[in-house]
């Protein structure tokens, strides 16, 4: 069985995709990509096949939309913001986590600017940053911040030791 998509189902697919795109709000976060549209189509067709139907109808699209929304909320929910962020699926990191790492990198850049040649343990830098921020510093964001600074040529990291260049 190779169900054909009715005009009504096609319009519903477009509406569903637009709604998924809008889940990210007005932030610069992608909540749905063309890949999700393709998935909606395949799920709709599969649902029609389960009904042994030659046509994909709006009810099939509704079920595909429900499945897609549930899976996106499960897999792409940013625990820091409660928002959908597809970058979690594609990169393994949320936009908010990346933003925090960039803030850490900026603060570390300022603190390490005059410490050329110095070596320091990562956990000591974390403690310094926690004192400045007066908040706990996440280790993954800290490592991301240090990776940014290493790419910029400001420091080198060997194991847990940072050498300021």
PDB file of C-alpha atoms in Angstrom:
ATOM      1  CA  UNK A   1       0.000   0.000   0.000  1.00  0.00           C
ATOM      2  CA  UNK A   2       1.350   3.420  -1.035  1.00  0.00           C
ATOM      3  CA  UNK A   3      -1.158   5.965   0.274  1.00  0.00           C
ATOM      4  CA  UNK A   4      -1.556   9.276  -1.549  1.00  0.00           C
ATOM      5  CA  UNK A   5      -1.818  12.510   0.437  1.00  0.00           C
ATOM      6  CA  UNK A   6      -5.165  14.273   0.059  1.00  0.00           C
ATOM      7  CA  UNK A   7      -5.292  18.057  -0.402  1.00  0.00           C
ATOM      8  CA  UNK A   8      -6.801  18.442   3.071  1.00  0.00           C
ATOM      9  CA  UNK A   9      -4.053  16.291   4.599  1.00  0.00           C
ATOM     10  CA  UNK A  10      -1.394  18.281   2.717  1.00  0.00           C
ATOM     11  CA  UNK A  11      -2.783  21.547   4.109  1.00  0.00           C
ATOM     12  CA  UNK A  12      -2.810  20.002   7.591  1.00  0.00           C
ATOM     13  CA  UNK A  13       0.813  18.870   7.166  1.00  0.00           C
ATOM     14  CA  UNK A  14       1.839  22.431   6.307  1.00  0.00           C
ATOM     15  CA  UNK A  15      -0.084  23.802   9.314  1.00  0.00           C
ATOM     16  CA  UNK A  16       1.459  21.180  11.603  1.00  0.00           C
ATOM     17  CA  UNK A  17       4.945  22.009  10.393  1.00  0.00           C
ATOM     18  CA  UNK A  18       4.373  25.743  10.906  1.00  0.00           C
ATOM     19  CA  UNK A  19       3.142  25.057  14.440  1.00  0.00           C
ATOM     20  CA  UNK A  20       6.271  22.993  15.153  1.00  0.00           C
ATOM     21  CA  UNK A  21       8.433  25.833  13.790  1.00  0.00           C
ATOM     22  CA  UNK A  22       6.641  28.269  16.097  1.00  0.00           C
ATOM     23  CA  UNK A  23       7.300  26.136  19.186  1.00  0.00           C
ATOM     24  CA  UNK A  24      10.673  27.882  19.475  1.00  0.00           C
ATOM     25  CA  UNK A  25       8.928  31.242  19.886  1.00  0.00           C
ATOM     26  CA  UNK A  26      10.666  34.375  18.698  1.00  0.00           C
ATOM     27  CA  UNK A  27      14.037  33.246  20.041  1.00  0.00           C
ATOM     28  CA  UNK A  28      16.879  32.372  17.692  1.00  0.00           C
ATOM     29  CA  UNK A  29      16.291  28.680  18.321  1.00  0.00           C
ATOM     30  CA  UNK A  30      15.221  26.262  15.627  1.00  0.00           C
ATOM     31  CA  UNK A  31      12.319  24.132  16.796  1.00  0.00           C
ATOM     32  CA  UNK A  32      11.654  22.258  13.535  1.00  0.00           C
ATOM     33  CA  UNK A  33      13.613  21.650  10.366  1.00  0.00           C
ATOM     34  CA  UNK A  34      12.613  20.262   6.950  1.00  0.00           C
ATOM     35  CA  UNK A  35      13.622  16.873   8.336  1.00  0.00           C
ATOM     36  CA  UNK A  36      10.712  17.121  10.781  1.00  0.00           C
ATOM     37  CA  UNK A  37       8.361  17.891   7.882  1.00  0.00           C
ATOM     38  CA  UNK A  38       9.599  14.773   6.100  1.00  0.00           C
ATOM     39  CA  UNK A  39       9.031  12.804   9.293  1.00  0.00           C
ATOM     40  CA  UNK A  40       5.490  14.142   9.574  1.00  0.00           C
ATOM     41  CA  UNK A  41       4.814  12.970   6.019  1.00  0.00           C
ATOM     42  CA  UNK A  42       6.305   9.500   6.619  1.00  0.00           C
ATOM     43  CA  UNK A  43       4.422   9.074   9.909  1.00  0.00           C
ATOM     44  CA  UNK A  44       1.172  10.160   8.260  1.00  0.00           C
ATOM     45  CA  UNK A  45       1.691   7.684   5.432  1.00  0.00           C
ATOM     46  CA  UNK A  46       2.532   4.919   7.907  1.00  0.00           C
ATOM     47  CA  UNK A  47      -0.603   5.642   9.903  1.00  0.00           C
ATOM     48  CA  UNK A  48      -2.696   5.443   6.719  1.00  0.00           C
ATOM     49  CA  UNK A  49      -1.017   2.114   5.869  1.00  0.00           C
ATOM     50  CA  UNK A  50      -1.921   0.788   9.320  1.00  0.00           C
ATOM     51  CA  UNK A  51      -5.541   1.554   8.437  1.00  0.00           C
ATOM     52  CA  UNK A  52      -5.064  -0.174   5.044  1.00  0.00           C
ATOM     53  CA  UNK A  53      -6.048   3.079   3.374  1.00  0.00           C
ATOM     54  CA  UNK A  54      -5.018   4.255  -0.076  1.00  0.00           C
ATOM     55  CA  UNK A  55      -5.316   7.876   1.130  1.00  0.00           C
ATOM     56  CA  UNK A  56      -3.547   9.890   3.827  1.00  0.00           C
ATOM     57  CA  UNK A  57      -6.277  11.814   5.608  1.00  0.00           C
ATOM     58  CA  UNK A  58      -6.294  14.610   8.185  1.00  0.00           C
ATOM     59  CA  UNK A  59      -6.706  12.062  11.008  1.00  0.00           C
ATOM     60  CA  UNK A  60      -3.437  10.433   9.923  1.00  0.00           C
ATOM     61  CA  UNK A  61      -1.687  13.796  10.011  1.00  0.00           C
ATOM     62  CA  UNK A  62      -3.188  14.525  13.445  1.00  0.00           C
ATOM     63  CA  UNK A  63      -1.715  11.307  14.829  1.00  0.00           C
ATOM     64  CA  UNK A  64       1.652  12.007  13.178  1.00  0.00           C
ATOM     65  CA  UNK A  65       1.616  15.501  14.671  1.00  0.00           C
ATOM     66  CA  UNK A  66       0.887  14.115  18.149  1.00  0.00           C
ATOM     67  CA  UNK A  67       3.716  11.584  17.868  1.00  0.00           C
ATOM     68  CA  UNK A  68       6.138  14.216  16.561  1.00  0.00           C
ATOM     69  CA  UNK A  69       5.251  16.766  19.241  1.00  0.00           C
ATOM     70  CA  UNK A  70       5.670  14.197  22.024  1.00  0.00           C
ATOM     71  CA  UNK A  71       9.014  12.983  20.695  1.00  0.00           C
ATOM     72  CA  UNK A  72      10.352  16.520  20.200  1.00  0.00           C
ATOM     73  CA  UNK A  73       9.322  17.508  23.710  1.00  0.00           C
ATOM     74  CA  UNK A  74      11.037  14.427  25.088  1.00  0.00           C
ATOM     75  CA  UNK A  75      14.254  14.674  23.072  1.00  0.00           C
ATOM     76  CA  UNK A  76      14.718  18.418  22.525  1.00  0.00           C
ATOM     77  CA  UNK A  77      13.535  20.092  25.721  1.00  0.00           C
ATOM     78  CA  UNK A  78      16.203  22.416  27.130  1.00  0.00           C
ATOM     79  CA  UNK A  79      16.271  21.629  30.867  1.00  0.00           C
ATOM     80  CA  UNK A  80      17.553  25.142  31.624  1.00  0.00           C
ATOM     81  CA  UNK A  81      14.813  27.061  29.816  1.00  0.00           C
ATOM     82  CA  UNK A  82      11.972  24.567  29.381  1.00  0.00           C
ATOM     83  CA  UNK A  83      11.900  25.508  25.683  1.00  0.00           C
ATOM     84  CA  UNK A  84      12.208  23.277  22.625  1.00  0.00           C
ATOM     85  CA  UNK A  85      15.702  23.516  21.100  1.00  0.00           C
ATOM     86  CA  UNK A  86      16.441  21.221  18.153  1.00  0.00           C
ATOM     87  CA  UNK A  87      20.161  21.940  18.532  1.00  0.00           C
ATOM     88  CA  UNK A  88      20.126  19.544  21.482  1.00  0.00           C
ATOM     89  CA  UNK A  89      19.385  16.765  18.996  1.00  0.00           C
ATOM     90  CA  UNK A  90      21.782  17.929  16.290  1.00  0.00           C
ATOM     91  CA  UNK A  91      24.733  19.082  18.434  1.00  0.00           C
ATOM     92  CA  UNK A  92      24.074  17.615  21.862  1.00  0.00           C
ATOM     93  CA  UNK A  93      24.157  21.122  23.404  1.00  0.00           C
ATOM     94  CA  UNK A  94      21.369  23.606  23.934  1.00  0.00           C
ATOM     95  CA  UNK A  95      21.591  27.205  22.799  1.00  0.00           C
ATOM     96  CA  UNK A  96      21.342  28.338  26.435  1.00  0.00           C
ATOM     97  CA  UNK A  97      24.233  26.075  27.465  1.00  0.00           C
ATOM     98  CA  UNK A  98      26.347  27.403  24.598  1.00  0.00           C
ATOM     99  CA  UNK A  99      25.480  30.972  25.609  1.00  0.00           C
ATOM    100  CA  UNK A 100      26.580  30.295  29.208  1.00  0.00           C
ATOM    101  CA  UNK A 101      29.864  28.812  27.922  1.00  0.00           C
ATOM    102  CA  UNK A 102      30.457  31.960  25.858  1.00  0.00           C
ATOM    103  CA  UNK A 103      29.829  34.126  28.940  1.00  0.00           C
ATOM    104  CA  UNK A 104      32.294  32.009  30.934  1.00  0.00           C
ATOM    105  CA  UNK A 105      34.834  32.316  28.115  1.00  0.00           C
ATOM    106  CA  UNK A 106      34.493  36.117  28.118  1.00  0.00           C
ATOM    107  CA  UNK A 107      35.021  36.300  31.875  1.00  0.00           C
ATOM    108  CA  UNK A 108      37.940  33.867  31.783  1.00  0.00           C
ATOM    109  CA  UNK A 109      39.511  35.773  28.869  1.00  0.00           C
ATOM    110  CA  UNK A 110      39.468  38.916  31.002  1.00  0.00           C
ATOM    111  CA  UNK A 111      40.848  37.143  34.073  1.00  0.00           C
ATOM    112  CA  UNK A 112      43.640  35.321  32.181  1.00  0.00           C
ATOM    113  CA  UNK A 113      44.734  38.223  29.995  1.00  0.00           C
ATOM    114  CA  UNK A 114      47.620  39.181  32.297  1.00  0.00           C
ATOM    115  CA  UNK A 115      48.596  35.675  33.427  1.00  0.00           C
ATOM    116  CA  UNK A 116      50.751  34.624  30.452  1.00  0.00           C
ATOM    117  CA  UNK A 117      52.894  31.550  31.112  1.00  0.00           C
ATOM    118  CA  UNK A 118      50.963  30.622  34.244  1.00  0.00           C
ATOM    119  CA  UNK A 119      49.601  27.095  34.740  1.00  0.00           C
ATOM    120  CA  UNK A 120      46.448  26.456  36.729  1.00  0.00           C
ATOM    121  CA  UNK A 121      44.158  23.498  37.368  1.00  0.00           C
ATOM    122  CA  UNK A 122      40.729  23.581  35.758  1.00  0.00           C
ATOM    123  CA  UNK A 123      38.947  23.185  39.092  1.00  0.00           C
ATOM    124  CA  UNK A 124      40.855  26.223  40.433  1.00  0.00           C
ATOM    125  CA  UNK A 125      39.659  28.300  37.468  1.00  0.00           C
ATOM    126  CA  UNK A 126      36.154  27.025  38.174  1.00  0.00           C
ATOM    127  CA  UNK A 127      36.398  28.179  41.771  1.00  0.00           C
ATOM    128  CA  UNK A 128      37.650  31.609  40.656  1.00  0.00           C
ATOM    129  CA  UNK A 129      34.741  31.909  38.254  1.00  0.00           C
ATOM    130  CA  UNK A 130      32.272  30.812  40.937  1.00  0.00           C
ATOM    131  CA  UNK A 131      33.592  33.526  43.263  1.00  0.00           C
ATOM    132  CA  UNK A 132      33.201  36.185  40.577  1.00  0.00           C
ATOM    133  CA  UNK A 133      29.757  35.011  39.479  1.00  0.00           C
ATOM    134  CA  UNK A 134      28.637  34.090  42.999  1.00  0.00           C
ATOM    135  CA  UNK A 135      26.996  31.021  41.544  1.00  0.00           C
ATOM    136  CA  UNK A 136      27.885  27.421  40.782  1.00  0.00           C
ATOM    137  CA  UNK A 137      29.752  26.923  37.517  1.00  0.00           C
ATOM    138  CA  UNK A 138      28.700  23.866  35.484  1.00  0.00           C
ATOM    139  CA  UNK A 139      31.652  21.676  34.526  1.00  0.00           C
ATOM    140  CA  UNK A 140      30.455  21.025  30.963  1.00  0.00           C
ATOM    141  CA  UNK A 141      29.976  24.751  30.303  1.00  0.00           C
ATOM    142  CA  UNK A 142      33.384  25.395  31.897  1.00  0.00           C
ATOM    143  CA  UNK A 143      35.046  22.850  29.608  1.00  0.00           C
ATOM    144  CA  UNK A 144      33.248  24.386  26.618  1.00  0.00           C
ATOM    145  CA  UNK A 145      34.462  27.849  27.637  1.00  0.00           C
ATOM    146  CA  UNK A 146      38.033  26.599  27.941  1.00  0.00           C
ATOM    147  CA  UNK A 147      37.730  24.918  24.524  1.00  0.00           C
ATOM    148  CA  UNK A 148      36.666  28.268  23.049  1.00  0.00           C
ATOM    149  CA  UNK A 149      39.701  29.957  24.576  1.00  0.00           C
ATOM    150  CA  UNK A 150      41.979  27.151  23.409  1.00  0.00           C
ATOM    151  CA  UNK A 151      40.673  27.517  19.842  1.00  0.00           C
ATOM    152  CA  UNK A 152      41.349  31.255  20.113  1.00  0.00           C
ATOM    153  CA  UNK A 153      44.962  30.480  21.079  1.00  0.00           C
ATOM    154  CA  UNK A 154      44.724  32.015  24.559  1.00  0.00           C
ATOM    155  CA  UNK A 155      45.573  28.802  26.403  1.00  0.00           C
ATOM    156  CA  UNK A 156      46.480  25.129  26.131  1.00  0.00           C
ATOM    157  CA  UNK A 157      44.825  22.322  28.034  1.00  0.00           C
ATOM    158  CA  UNK A 158      46.552  19.068  28.942  1.00  0.00           C
ATOM    159  CA  UNK A 159      44.415  16.775  31.074  1.00  0.00           C
ATOM    160  CA  UNK A 160      43.141  19.054  33.855  1.00  0.00           C
ATOM    161  CA  UNK A 161      45.915  21.634  33.600  1.00  0.00           C
ATOM    162  CA  UNK A 162      45.499  24.935  31.772  1.00  0.00           C
ATOM    163  CA  UNK A 163      48.568  26.817  30.541  1.00  0.00           C
ATOM    164  CA  UNK A 164      47.981  30.452  29.631  1.00  0.00           C
ATOM    165  CA  UNK A 165      49.816  31.269  26.395  1.00  0.00           C
TER     166      UNK A 165
END
